[in-house]
Tab-separated table of C-alpha atoms in Angstrom:
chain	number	residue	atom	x	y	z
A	78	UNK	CA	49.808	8.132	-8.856
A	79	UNK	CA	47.088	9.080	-11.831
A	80	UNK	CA	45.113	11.262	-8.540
A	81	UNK	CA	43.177	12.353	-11.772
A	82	UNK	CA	39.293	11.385	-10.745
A	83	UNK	CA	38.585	13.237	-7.038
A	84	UNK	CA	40.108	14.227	-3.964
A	85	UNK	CA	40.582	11.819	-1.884
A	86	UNK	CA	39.985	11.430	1.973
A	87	UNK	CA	42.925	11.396	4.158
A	88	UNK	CA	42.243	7.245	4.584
A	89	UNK	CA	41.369	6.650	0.563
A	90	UNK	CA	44.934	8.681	0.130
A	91	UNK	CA	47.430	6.946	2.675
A	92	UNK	CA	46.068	3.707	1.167
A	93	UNK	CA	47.081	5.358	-2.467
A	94	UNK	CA	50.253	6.197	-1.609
A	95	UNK	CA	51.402	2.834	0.291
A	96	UNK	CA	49.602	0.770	-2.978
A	97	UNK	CA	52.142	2.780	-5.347
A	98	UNK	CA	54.961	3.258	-3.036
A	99	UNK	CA	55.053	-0.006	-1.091
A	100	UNK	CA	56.186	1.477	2.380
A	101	UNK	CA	55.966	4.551	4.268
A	102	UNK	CA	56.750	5.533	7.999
A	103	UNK	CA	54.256	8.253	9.487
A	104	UNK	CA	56.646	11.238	9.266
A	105	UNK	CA	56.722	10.657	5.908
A	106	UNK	CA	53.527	10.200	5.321
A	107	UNK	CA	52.468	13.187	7.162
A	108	UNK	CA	55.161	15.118	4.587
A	109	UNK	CA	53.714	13.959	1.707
A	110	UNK	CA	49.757	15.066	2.566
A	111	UNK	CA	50.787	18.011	4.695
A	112	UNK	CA	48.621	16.655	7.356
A	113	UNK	CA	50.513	16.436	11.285
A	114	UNK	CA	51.635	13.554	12.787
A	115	UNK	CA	48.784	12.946	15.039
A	116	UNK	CA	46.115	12.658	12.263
A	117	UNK	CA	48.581	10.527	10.320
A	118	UNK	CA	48.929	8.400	13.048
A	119	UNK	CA	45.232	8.599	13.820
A	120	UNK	CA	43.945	6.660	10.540
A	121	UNK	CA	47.008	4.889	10.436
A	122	UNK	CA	45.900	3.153	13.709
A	123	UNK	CA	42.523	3.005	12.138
A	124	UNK	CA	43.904	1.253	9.160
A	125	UNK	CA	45.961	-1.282	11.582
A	126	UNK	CA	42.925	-2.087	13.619
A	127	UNK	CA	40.731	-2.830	10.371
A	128	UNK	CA	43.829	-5.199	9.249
A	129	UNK	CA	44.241	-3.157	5.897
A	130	UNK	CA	47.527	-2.033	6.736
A	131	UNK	CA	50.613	-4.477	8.588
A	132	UNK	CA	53.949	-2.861	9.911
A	133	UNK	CA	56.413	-3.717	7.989
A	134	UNK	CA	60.016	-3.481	9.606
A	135	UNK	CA	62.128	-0.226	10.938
A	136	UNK	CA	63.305	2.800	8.701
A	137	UNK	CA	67.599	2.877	8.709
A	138	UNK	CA	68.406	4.972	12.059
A	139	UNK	CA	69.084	8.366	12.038
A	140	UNK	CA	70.430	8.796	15.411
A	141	UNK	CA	67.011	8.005	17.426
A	142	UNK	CA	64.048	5.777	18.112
A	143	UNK	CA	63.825	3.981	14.379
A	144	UNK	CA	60.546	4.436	12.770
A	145	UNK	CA	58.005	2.155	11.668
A	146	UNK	CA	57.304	1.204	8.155
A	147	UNK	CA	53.888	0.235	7.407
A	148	UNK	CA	52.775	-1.384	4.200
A	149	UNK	CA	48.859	-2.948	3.008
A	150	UNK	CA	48.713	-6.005	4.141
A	151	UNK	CA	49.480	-8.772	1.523
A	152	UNK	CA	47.432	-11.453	3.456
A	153	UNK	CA	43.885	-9.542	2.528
A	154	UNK	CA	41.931	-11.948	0.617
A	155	UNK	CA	41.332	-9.341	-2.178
A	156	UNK	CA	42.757	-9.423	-5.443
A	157	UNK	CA	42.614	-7.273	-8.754
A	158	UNK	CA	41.618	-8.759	-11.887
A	159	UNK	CA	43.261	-7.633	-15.022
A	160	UNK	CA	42.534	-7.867	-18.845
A	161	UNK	CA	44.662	-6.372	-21.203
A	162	UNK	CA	43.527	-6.661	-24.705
A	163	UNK	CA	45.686	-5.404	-27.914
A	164	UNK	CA	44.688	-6.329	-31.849
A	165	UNK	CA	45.187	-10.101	-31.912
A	166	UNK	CA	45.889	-11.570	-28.264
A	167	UNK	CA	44.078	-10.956	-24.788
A	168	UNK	CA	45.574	-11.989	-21.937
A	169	UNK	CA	44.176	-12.079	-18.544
A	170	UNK	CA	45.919	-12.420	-14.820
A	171	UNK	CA	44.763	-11.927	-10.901
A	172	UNK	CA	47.144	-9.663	-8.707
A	173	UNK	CA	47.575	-9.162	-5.063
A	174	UNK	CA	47.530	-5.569	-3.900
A	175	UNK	CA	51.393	-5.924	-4.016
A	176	UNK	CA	51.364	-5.829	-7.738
A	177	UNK	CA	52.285	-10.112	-7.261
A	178	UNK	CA	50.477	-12.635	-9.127
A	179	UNK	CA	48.364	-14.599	-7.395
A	180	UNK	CA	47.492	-16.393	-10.981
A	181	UNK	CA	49.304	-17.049	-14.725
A	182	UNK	CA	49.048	-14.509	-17.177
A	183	UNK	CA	46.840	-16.559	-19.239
A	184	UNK	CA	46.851	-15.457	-23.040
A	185	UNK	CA	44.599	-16.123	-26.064
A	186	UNK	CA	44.535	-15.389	-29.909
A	187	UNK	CA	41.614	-12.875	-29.878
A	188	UNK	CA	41.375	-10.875	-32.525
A	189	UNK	CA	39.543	-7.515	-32.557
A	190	UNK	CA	38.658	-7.199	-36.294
A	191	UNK	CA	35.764	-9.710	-35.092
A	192	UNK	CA	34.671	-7.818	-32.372
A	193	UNK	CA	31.671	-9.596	-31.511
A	194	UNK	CA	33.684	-13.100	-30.938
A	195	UNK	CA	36.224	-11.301	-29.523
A	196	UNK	CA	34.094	-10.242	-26.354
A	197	UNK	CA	33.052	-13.866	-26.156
A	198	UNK	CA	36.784	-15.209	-26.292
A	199	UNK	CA	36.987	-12.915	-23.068
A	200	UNK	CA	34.475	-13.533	-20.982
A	201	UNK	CA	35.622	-17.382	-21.512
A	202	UNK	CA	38.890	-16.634	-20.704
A	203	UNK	CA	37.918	-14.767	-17.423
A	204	UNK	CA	35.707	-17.641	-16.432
A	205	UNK	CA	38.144	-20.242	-16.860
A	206	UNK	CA	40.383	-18.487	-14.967
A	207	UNK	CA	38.409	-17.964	-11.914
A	208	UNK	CA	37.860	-21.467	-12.142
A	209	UNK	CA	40.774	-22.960	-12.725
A	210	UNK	CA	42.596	-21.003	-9.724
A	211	UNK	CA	38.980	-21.150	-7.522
A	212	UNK	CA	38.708	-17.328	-6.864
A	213	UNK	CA	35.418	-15.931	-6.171
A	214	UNK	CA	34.077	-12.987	-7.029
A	215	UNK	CA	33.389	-11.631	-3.676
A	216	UNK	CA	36.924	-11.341	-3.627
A	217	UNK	CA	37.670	-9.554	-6.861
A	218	UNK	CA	38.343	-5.891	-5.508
A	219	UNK	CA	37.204	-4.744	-9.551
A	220	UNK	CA	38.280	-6.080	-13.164
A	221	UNK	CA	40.166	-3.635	-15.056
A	222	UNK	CA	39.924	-3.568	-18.837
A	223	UNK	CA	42.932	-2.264	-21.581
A	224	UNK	CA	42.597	-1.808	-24.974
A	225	UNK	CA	43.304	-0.024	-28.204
A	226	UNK	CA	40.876	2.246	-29.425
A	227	UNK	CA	38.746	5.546	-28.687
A	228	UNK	CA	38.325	5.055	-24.898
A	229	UNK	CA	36.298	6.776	-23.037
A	230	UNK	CA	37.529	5.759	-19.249
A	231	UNK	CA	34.302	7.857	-17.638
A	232	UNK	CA	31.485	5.887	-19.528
A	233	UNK	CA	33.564	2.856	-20.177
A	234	UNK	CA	33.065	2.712	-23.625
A	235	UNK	CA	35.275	1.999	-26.668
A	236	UNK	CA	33.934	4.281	-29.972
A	237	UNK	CA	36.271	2.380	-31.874
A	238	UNK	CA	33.561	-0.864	-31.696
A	239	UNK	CA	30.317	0.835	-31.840
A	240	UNK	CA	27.341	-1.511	-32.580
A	241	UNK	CA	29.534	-4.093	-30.375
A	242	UNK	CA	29.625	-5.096	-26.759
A	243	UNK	CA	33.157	-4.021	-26.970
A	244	UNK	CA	31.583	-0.492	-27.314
A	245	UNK	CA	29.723	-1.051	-23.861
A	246	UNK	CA	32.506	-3.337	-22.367
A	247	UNK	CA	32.224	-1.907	-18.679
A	248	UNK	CA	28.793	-1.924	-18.441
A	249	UNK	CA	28.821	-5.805	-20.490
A	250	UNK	CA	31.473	-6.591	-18.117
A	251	UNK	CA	29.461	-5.696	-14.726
A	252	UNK	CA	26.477	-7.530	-16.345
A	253	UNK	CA	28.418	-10.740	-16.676
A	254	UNK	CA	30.556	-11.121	-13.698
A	255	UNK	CA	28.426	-8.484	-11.466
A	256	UNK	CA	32.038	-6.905	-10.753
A	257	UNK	CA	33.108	-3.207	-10.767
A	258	UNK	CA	34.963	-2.881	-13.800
A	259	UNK	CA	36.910	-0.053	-15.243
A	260	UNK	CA	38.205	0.571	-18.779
A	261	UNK	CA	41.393	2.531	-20.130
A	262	UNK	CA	43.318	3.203	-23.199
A	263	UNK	CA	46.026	0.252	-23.770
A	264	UNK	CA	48.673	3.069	-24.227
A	265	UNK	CA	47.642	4.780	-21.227
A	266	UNK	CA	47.344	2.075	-19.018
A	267	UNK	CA	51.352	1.184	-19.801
A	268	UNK	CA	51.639	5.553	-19.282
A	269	UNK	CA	50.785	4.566	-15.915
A	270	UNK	CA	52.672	1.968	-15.191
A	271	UNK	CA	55.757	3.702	-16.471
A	272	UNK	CA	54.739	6.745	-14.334
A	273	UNK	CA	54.481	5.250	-11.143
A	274	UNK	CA	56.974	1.934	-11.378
A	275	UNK	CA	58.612	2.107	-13.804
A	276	UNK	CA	61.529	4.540	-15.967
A	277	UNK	CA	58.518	7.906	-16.019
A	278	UNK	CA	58.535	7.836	-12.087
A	279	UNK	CA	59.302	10.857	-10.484
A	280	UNK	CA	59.488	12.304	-14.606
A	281	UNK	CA	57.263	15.396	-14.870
A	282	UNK	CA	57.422	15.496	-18.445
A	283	UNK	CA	57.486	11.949	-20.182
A	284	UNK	CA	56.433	10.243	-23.951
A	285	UNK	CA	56.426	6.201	-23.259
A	286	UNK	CA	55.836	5.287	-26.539
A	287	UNK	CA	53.977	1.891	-26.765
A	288	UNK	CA	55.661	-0.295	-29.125
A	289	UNK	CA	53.163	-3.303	-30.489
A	290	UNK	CA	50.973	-4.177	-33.466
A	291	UNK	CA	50.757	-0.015	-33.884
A	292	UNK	CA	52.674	2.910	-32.432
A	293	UNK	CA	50.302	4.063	-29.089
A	294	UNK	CA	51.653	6.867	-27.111
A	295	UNK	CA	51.587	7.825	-23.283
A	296	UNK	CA	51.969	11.428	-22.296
A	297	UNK	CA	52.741	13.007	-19.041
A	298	UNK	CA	52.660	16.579	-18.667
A	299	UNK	CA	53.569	18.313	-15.331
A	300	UNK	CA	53.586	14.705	-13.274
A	301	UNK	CA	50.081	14.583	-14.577
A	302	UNK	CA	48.471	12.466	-17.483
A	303	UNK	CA	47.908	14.367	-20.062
A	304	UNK	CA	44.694	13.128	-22.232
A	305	UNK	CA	43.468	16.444	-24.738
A	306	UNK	CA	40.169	17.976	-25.197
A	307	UNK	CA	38.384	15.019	-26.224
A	308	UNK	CA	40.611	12.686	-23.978
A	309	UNK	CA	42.237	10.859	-27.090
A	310	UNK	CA	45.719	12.249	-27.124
A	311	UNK	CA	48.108	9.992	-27.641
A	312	UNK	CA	47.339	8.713	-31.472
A	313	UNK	CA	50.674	8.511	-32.620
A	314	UNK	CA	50.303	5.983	-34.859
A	315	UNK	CA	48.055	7.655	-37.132
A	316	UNK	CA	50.048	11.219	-37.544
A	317	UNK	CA	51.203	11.092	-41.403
A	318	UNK	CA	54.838	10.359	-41.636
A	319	UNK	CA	54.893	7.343	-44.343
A	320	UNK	CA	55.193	7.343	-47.624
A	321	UNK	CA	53.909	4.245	-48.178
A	322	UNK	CA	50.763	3.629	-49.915
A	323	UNK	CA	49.955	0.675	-47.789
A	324	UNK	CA	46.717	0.938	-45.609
A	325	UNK	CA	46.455	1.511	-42.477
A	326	UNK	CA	44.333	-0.163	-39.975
A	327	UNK	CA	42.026	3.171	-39.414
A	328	UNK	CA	41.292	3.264	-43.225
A	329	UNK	CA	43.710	5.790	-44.380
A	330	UNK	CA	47.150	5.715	-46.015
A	331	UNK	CA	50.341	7.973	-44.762
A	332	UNK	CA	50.177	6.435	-41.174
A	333	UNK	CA	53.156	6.177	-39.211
A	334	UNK	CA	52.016	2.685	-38.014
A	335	UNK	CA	52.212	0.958	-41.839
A	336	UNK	CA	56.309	1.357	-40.977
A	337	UNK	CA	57.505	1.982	-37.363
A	338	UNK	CA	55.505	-1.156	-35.704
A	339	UNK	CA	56.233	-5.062	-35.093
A	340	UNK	CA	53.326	-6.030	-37.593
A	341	UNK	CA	55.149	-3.948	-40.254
A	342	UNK	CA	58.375	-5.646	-39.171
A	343	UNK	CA	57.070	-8.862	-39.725
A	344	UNK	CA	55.412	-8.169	-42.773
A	345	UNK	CA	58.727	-6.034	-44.263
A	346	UNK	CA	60.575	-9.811	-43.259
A	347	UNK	CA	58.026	-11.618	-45.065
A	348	UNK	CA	58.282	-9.489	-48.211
A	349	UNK	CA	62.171	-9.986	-48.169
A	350	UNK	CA	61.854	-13.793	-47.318
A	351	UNK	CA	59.604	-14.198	-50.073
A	352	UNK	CA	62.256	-12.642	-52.820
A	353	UNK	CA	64.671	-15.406	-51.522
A	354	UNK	CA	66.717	-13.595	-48.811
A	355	UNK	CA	67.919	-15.862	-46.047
A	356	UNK	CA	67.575	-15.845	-42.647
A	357	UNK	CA	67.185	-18.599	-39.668
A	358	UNK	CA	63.648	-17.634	-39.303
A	359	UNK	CA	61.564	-19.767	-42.039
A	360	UNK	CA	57.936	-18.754	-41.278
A	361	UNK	CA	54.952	-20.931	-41.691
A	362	UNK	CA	51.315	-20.198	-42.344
A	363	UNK	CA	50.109	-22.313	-39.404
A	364	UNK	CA	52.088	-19.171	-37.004
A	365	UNK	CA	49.973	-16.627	-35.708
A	366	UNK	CA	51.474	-12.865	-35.503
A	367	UNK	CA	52.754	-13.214	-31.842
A	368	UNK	CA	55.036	-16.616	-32.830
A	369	UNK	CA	56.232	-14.275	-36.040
A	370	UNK	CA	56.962	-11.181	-33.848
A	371	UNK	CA	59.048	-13.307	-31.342
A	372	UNK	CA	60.621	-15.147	-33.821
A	373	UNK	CA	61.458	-11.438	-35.345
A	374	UNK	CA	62.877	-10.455	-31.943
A	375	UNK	CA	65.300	-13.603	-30.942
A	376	UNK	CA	66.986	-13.698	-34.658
A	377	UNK	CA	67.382	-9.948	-34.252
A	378	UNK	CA	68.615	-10.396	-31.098
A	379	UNK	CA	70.717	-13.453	-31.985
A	380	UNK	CA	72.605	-11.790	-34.874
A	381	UNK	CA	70.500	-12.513	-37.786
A	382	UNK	CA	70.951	-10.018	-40.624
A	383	UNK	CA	67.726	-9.804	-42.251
A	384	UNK	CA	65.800	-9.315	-38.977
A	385	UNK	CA	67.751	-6.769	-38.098
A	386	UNK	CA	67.645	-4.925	-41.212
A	387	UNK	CA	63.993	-5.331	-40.571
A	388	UNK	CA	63.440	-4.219	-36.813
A	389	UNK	CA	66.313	-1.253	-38.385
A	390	UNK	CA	63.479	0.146	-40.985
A	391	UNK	CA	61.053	0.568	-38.614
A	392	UNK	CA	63.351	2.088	-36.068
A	393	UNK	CA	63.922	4.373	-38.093
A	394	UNK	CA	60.614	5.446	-38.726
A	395	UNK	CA	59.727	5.493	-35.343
A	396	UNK	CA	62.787	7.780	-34.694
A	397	UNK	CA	61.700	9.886	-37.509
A	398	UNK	CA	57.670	10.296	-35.214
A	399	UNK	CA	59.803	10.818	-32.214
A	400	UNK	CA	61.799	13.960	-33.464
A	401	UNK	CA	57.996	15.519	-34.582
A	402	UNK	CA	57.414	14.245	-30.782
A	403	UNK	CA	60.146	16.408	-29.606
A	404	UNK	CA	60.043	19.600	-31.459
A	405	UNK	CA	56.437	19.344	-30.123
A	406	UNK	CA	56.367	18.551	-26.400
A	407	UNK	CA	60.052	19.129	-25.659
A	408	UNK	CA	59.959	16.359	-23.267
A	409	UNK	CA	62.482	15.267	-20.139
A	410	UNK	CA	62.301	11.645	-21.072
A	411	UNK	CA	60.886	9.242	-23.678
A	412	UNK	CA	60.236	5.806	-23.015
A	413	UNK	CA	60.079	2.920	-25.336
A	414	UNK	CA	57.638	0.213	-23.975
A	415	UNK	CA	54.873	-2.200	-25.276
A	416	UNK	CA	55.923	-5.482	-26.968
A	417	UNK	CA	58.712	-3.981	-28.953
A	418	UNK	CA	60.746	-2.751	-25.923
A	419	UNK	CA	61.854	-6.346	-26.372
A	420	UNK	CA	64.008	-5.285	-29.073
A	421	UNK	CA	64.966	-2.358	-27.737
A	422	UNK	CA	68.901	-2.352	-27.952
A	423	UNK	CA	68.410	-3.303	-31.152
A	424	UNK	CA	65.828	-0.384	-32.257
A	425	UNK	CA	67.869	2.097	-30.353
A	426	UNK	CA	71.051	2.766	-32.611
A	427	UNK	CA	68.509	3.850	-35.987
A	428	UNK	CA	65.728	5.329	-33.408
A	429	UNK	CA	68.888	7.925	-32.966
A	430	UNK	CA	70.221	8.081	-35.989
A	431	UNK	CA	66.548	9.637	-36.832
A	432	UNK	CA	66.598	12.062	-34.073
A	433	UNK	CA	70.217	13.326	-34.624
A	434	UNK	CA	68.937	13.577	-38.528
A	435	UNK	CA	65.244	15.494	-38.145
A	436	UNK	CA	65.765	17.138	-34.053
A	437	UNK	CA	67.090	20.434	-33.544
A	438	UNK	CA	70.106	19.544	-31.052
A	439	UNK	CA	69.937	22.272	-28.684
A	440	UNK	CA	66.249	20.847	-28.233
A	441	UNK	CA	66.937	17.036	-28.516
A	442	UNK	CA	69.673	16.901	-26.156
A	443	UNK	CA	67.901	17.821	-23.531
A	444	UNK	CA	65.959	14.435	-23.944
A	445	UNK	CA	66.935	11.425	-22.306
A	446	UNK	CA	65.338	8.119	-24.528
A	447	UNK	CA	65.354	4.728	-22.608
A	448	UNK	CA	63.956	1.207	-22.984
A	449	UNK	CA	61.732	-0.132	-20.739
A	450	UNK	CA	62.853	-2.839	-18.379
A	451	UNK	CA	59.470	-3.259	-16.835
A	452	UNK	CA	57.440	-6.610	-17.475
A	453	UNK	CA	53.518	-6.554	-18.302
A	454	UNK	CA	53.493	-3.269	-18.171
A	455	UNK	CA	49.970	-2.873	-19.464
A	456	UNK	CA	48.675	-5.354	-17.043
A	457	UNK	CA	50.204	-3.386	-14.354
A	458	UNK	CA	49.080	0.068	-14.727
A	459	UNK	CA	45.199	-1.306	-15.904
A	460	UNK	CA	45.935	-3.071	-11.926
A	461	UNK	CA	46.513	0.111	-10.165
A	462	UNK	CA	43.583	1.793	-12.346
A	463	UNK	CA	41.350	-0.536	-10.513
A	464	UNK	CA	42.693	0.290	-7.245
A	465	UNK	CA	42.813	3.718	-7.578
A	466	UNK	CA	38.980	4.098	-8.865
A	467	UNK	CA	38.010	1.229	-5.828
A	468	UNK	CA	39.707	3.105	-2.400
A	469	UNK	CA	36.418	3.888	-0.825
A	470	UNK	CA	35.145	0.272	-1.137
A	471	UNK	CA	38.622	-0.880	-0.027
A	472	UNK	CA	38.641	1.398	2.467
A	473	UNK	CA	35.500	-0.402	3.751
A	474	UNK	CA	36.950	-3.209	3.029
A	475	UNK	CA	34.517	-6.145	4.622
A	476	UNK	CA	36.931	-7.813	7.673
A	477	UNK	CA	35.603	-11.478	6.575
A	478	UNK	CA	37.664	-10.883	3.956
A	479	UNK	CA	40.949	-11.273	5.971
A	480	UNK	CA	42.725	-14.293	5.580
């Protein structure tokens, strides 16, 4: 759980921990708030009789009367809608309170560097959504919002898109749809997801390192996210690692992102293509970034030198940030995540070979780097955001609302 806002009722907090844990029986419950039995079972009944909560089969035996899972019920007519924006594609899905998708992920070309279309692609893309599956938005618990940039999660603004209504995007967002909407990092959002489903969980000191158009970075820090002074930790992509004179996207040159990402990938295959190297992938202009970047990750994938001589250059790089990432925060585990986890057994072998090369050992091997398994990652953790910043109106959850 982020439990980074407020403390939380007793109610507000069962609810939290059956949303990220699925199923709990009251003993266990009552362990994990250090509350007794009887109050446990007190708003647990509560909970039953307001039809948030369902029982949900027997814990094993342990010699006695078997125990009682309970679970939130699945059958509430309440769902979370998600947006998860990154430099050139938005997409957009609903989810039940089980994490399940009650729509599509629905996905558009939506590029940022034209921020004020951009907002417009999204709203659009919302609408039709709601439309197409016939959701209303009494039943739209909140809209949660991920995307790159300088987030501020407690105004809900972006100060990478000042001047825009991507700046304002909560407050735009509750104007248009007149739903609660909450905004997070795109980095931190897949931090979260990692941390609570995925390879971080039950990690008290974690990197998941998002892997896309740039490098964004995830930190936990004593089972708690971790966000700096001015809550903008986490710019990986931007410490100075590259020699490259090529610029970066934040107007500066030296950034770790001009090498270690998928758009420098692509653009390192393009280069080599255009000299006459061969490869199965023949690019044409009429592809957009994301067809490029998959293309990229199945010839890698399916043997093809040149693409993995490319995905191998900016492995490397990325290996190289990850040793400063090391020597820094001396961290239990690193994930790899984002778009590029994809690749991943194919980044690993040179993300190594850069550690072993620029990590003290006695430090570095006490690391543990995996590759994510876990799918829509950012779409998940911007999910449990909204839930997590919406308990007390679920909590008072309107019983009309019951299928």
């Amino acid at each position: 759980m982020n439990m980074e806002k407020t403390v939380l009722g007793l109610k507000e907090l069962l609810l939290n921990l059956l949303y990220f844990n699925s199923t709990y029986t009251i003993a266990e419950l009552s362990g994990l708030t250090n509350k007794s039995i009887p109050s446990i079972s007190k708003i647990v009944n509560e909970l039953l009789e307001d039809k948030l909560l369902i029982e949900d089969g027997l814990a094993p035996s342990t010699g006695g009367r078997r125990a009682i899972h309970y679970a939130l019920n699945a059958k509430l007519n309440c769902y979370i809608l998600t947006v998860a924006i990154d430099q050139h594609y938005t997409s957009v899905i609903v989810y039940d309170l089980h994490n399940k998708e009650v729509t599509p992920v629905h996905t558009i070309e939506n590029h940022l560097d034209h921020p004020e279309e951009a907002f417009s692609n999204i709203v659009s893309l919302i609408n039709e959504l709601l439309t197409k599956h016939h959701l209303s938005a009494d039943n739209i618990l909140g809209i949660g919002v991920s995307m790159p940039g300088f987030v501020d999660n407690v105004s809900g603004t972006n100060g990478s898109f000042k001047d825009f209504q991507l700046f304002n995007i909560k407050k735009e967002f509750e104007r248009v749809f007149a739903i609660p909407t909450f905004i997070e990092n795109d980095s931190t959002a897949i931090a979260i997801a990692e941390q609570n489903f995925g390879k971080a969980k039950e990690i008290s000191h974690a990197l998941i390192i998002n892997v896309g158009w740039g490098v964004g970075l995830g930190i936990i820090v004593d089972n708690k996210l971790f966000r700096g002074f001015s809550g903008y930790a986490g710019e990986f992509s931007h410490i100075p690692l590259s020699k490259s004179k090529k610029m970066c996207s934040c107007g500066k040159t030296g950034c770790l992102e001009v090498e270690a990402s998928l758009s420098a990938a692509v653009a390192h295959l393009e280069e080599r293509l255009a000299t006459g190297e061969k490869s199965v992938i023949q690019y044409e202009d009429s592809q957009n970034q994301l067809q490029k970047a998959q293309l990229l990750i199945n010839a890698a994938l399916g043997g093809d030198q040149l693409a993995i001589s490319a995905l191998n250059k900016s492995a490397y790089m990325l290996g190289k940030g990850i040793a400063t990432l090391i020597h820094i925060m001396n961290p239990q585990k690193i994930i790899i995540s984002g778009r590029g986890a994809e690749a991943g057994k194919i980044l690993m072998p040179q993300i190594q070979t850069a550690i072993h090369e620029f990590c003290i050992p006695k430090i570095s091997n006490k690391t543990v780097l995996e590759i994510s398994d876990m799918k829509n990652a950012q779409l998940i953790g911007t999910a449990s955001i909204v839930f997590e910043y919406s308990l007390t109106k679920f909590a008072n959850l309107n019983k009309s609302l019951i299928k």
